[in-house]
PDB file of C-alpha atoms in Angstrom:
ATOM      1  CA  MET A 246     122.680  78.969 116.500  1.00 73.00           C
ATOM      2  CA  THR A 247     125.502  79.352 113.984  1.00 83.00           C
ATOM      3  CA  ALA A 248     128.055  79.544 116.791  1.00 88.00           C
ATOM      4  CA  ASP A 249     126.644  76.356 118.301  1.00 89.00           C
ATOM      5  CA  PHE A 250     126.964  74.597 114.976  1.00 93.00           C
ATOM      6  CA  ALA A 251     130.516  75.830 114.453  1.00 94.00           C
ATOM      7  CA  VAL A 252     131.708  74.836 117.918  1.00 95.00           C
ATOM      8  CA  LEU A 253     130.104  71.394 117.766  1.00 95.00           C
ATOM      9  CA  ALA A 254     131.390  70.775 114.245  1.00 95.00           C
ATOM     10  CA  VAL A 255     134.950  71.795 115.124  1.00 96.00           C
ATOM     11  CA  VAL A 256     134.993  69.696 118.305  1.00 96.00           C
ATOM     12  CA  GLY A 257     133.567  66.712 116.425  1.00 96.00           C
ATOM     13  CA  THR A 258     136.129  67.032 113.658  1.00 97.00           C
ATOM     14  CA  VAL A 259     139.028  67.375 116.091  1.00 97.00           C
ATOM     15  CA  LEU A 260     137.914  64.319 118.071  1.00 97.00           C
ATOM     16  CA  LEU A 261     137.541  62.280 114.889  1.00 97.00           C
ATOM     17  CA  GLU A 262     141.026  63.243 113.737  1.00 97.00           C
ATOM     18  CA  ILE A 263     142.659  62.569 117.112  1.00 97.00           C
ATOM     19  CA  GLY A 264     140.913  59.198 117.320  1.00 96.00           C
ATOM     20  CA  TRP A 265     141.970  58.246 113.807  1.00 97.00           C
ATOM     21  CA  TRP A 266     145.550  59.305 114.463  1.00 97.00           C
ATOM     22  CA  GLY A 267     145.609  57.503 117.819  1.00 94.00           C
ATOM     23  CA  ARG A 268     144.388  54.240 116.331  1.00 95.00           C
ATOM     24  CA  ARG A 269     147.075  54.383 113.639  1.00 95.00           C
ATOM     25  CA  ALA A 270     149.921  55.362 115.966  1.00 95.00           C
ATOM     26  CA  ALA A 271     149.083  53.046 118.880  1.00 94.00           C
ATOM     27  CA  ALA A 272     151.768  50.484 118.100  1.00 93.00           C
ATOM     28  CA  GLY A 273     154.483  53.126 118.176  1.00 94.00           C
ATOM     29  CA  TRP A 274     153.617  54.251 121.691  1.00 95.00           C
ATOM     30  CA  VAL A 275     154.106  50.880 123.352  1.00 95.00           C
ATOM     31  CA  SER A 276     157.586  49.786 124.299  1.00 94.00           C
ATOM     32  CA  PRO A 277     158.928  46.878 122.238  1.00 94.00           C
ATOM     33  CA  ALA A 278     160.724  45.660 125.389  1.00 95.00           C
ATOM     34  CA  LEU A 279     157.449  44.431 126.891  1.00 95.00           C
ATOM     35  CA  PRO A 280     156.463  40.785 126.623  1.00 97.00           C
ATOM     36  CA  GLU A 281     154.458  40.178 123.455  1.00 96.00           C
ATOM     37  CA  ALA A 282     151.151  39.451 125.231  1.00 97.00           C
ATOM     38  CA  GLU A 283     151.365  42.627 127.332  1.00 97.00           C
ATOM     39  CA  ARG A 284     152.413  44.672 124.328  1.00 97.00           C
ATOM     40  CA  LEU A 285     149.445  43.483 122.277  1.00 97.00           C
ATOM     41  CA  ARG A 286     147.068  44.126 125.182  1.00 97.00           C
ATOM     42  CA  ARG A 287     148.284  47.716 125.554  1.00 97.00           C
ATOM     43  CA  ILE A 288     148.119  48.355 121.820  1.00 97.00           C
ATOM     44  CA  GLY A 289     144.555  47.047 121.827  1.00 97.00           C
ATOM     45  CA  LYS A 290     143.603  49.363 124.677  1.00 97.00           C
ATOM     46  CA  LEU A 291     145.104  52.375 122.920  1.00 96.00           C
ATOM     47  CA  ARG A 292     143.316  51.508 119.688  1.00 97.00           C
ATOM     48  CA  GLY A 293     140.076  51.079 121.628  1.00 97.00           C
ATOM     49  CA  SER A 294     140.518  54.523 123.136  1.00 97.00           C
ATOM     50  CA  GLY A 295     141.050  55.961 119.659  1.00 96.00           C
ATOM     51  CA  TYR A 296     137.885  54.264 118.494  1.00 97.00           C
ATOM     52  CA  ALA A 297     135.980  55.711 121.471  1.00 97.00           C
ATOM     53  CA  LEU A 298     137.193  59.206 120.536  1.00 97.00           C
ATOM     54  CA  GLN A 299     135.918  58.662 117.012  1.00 97.00           C
ATOM     55  CA  VAL A 300     132.505  57.621 118.315  1.00 97.00           C
ATOM     56  CA  VAL A 301     132.301  60.718 120.515  1.00 97.00           C
ATOM     57  CA  GLY A 302     133.384  62.819 117.529  1.00 97.00           C
ATOM     58  CA  VAL A 303     130.517  61.416 115.482  1.00 97.00           C
ATOM     59  CA  VAL A 304     128.111  62.236 118.312  1.00 97.00           C
ATOM     60  CA  PHE A 305     129.370  65.839 118.324  1.00 96.00           C
ATOM     61  CA  ALA A 306     129.058  66.026 114.531  1.00 95.00           C
ATOM     62  CA  LEU A 307     125.489  64.749 114.730  1.00 95.00           C
ATOM     63  CA  ALA A 308     124.754  67.285 117.462  1.00 95.00           C
ATOM     64  CA  ALA A 309     126.094  69.998 115.151  1.00 95.00           C
ATOM     65  CA  VAL A 310     123.700  68.924 112.415  1.00 93.00           C
ATOM     66  CA  TRP A 311     120.882  68.655 114.945  1.00 94.00           C
ATOM     67  CA  SER A 312     121.577  72.220 116.172  1.00 91.00           C
ATOM     68  CA  ILE A 313     120.710  73.574 112.729  1.00 88.00           C
ATOM     69  CA  TRP A 314     117.103  72.448 113.087  1.00 82.00           C
TER      70      TRP A 314
END
């Protein structure tokens, strides 16, 4: 039970942090040589992926809390 909580909490925290970092750093990963429309589209996709990681991280954190009961 405690191990389940710890594993779920750590995974949730890591996913939240990676998602937060990915959303912030998305603009730096896309080449400035691309046309502006394509560049903005790719940045948006990367930020969306970071957001999805944050959502999954919250689900894992909630599962950690749920595992206590």
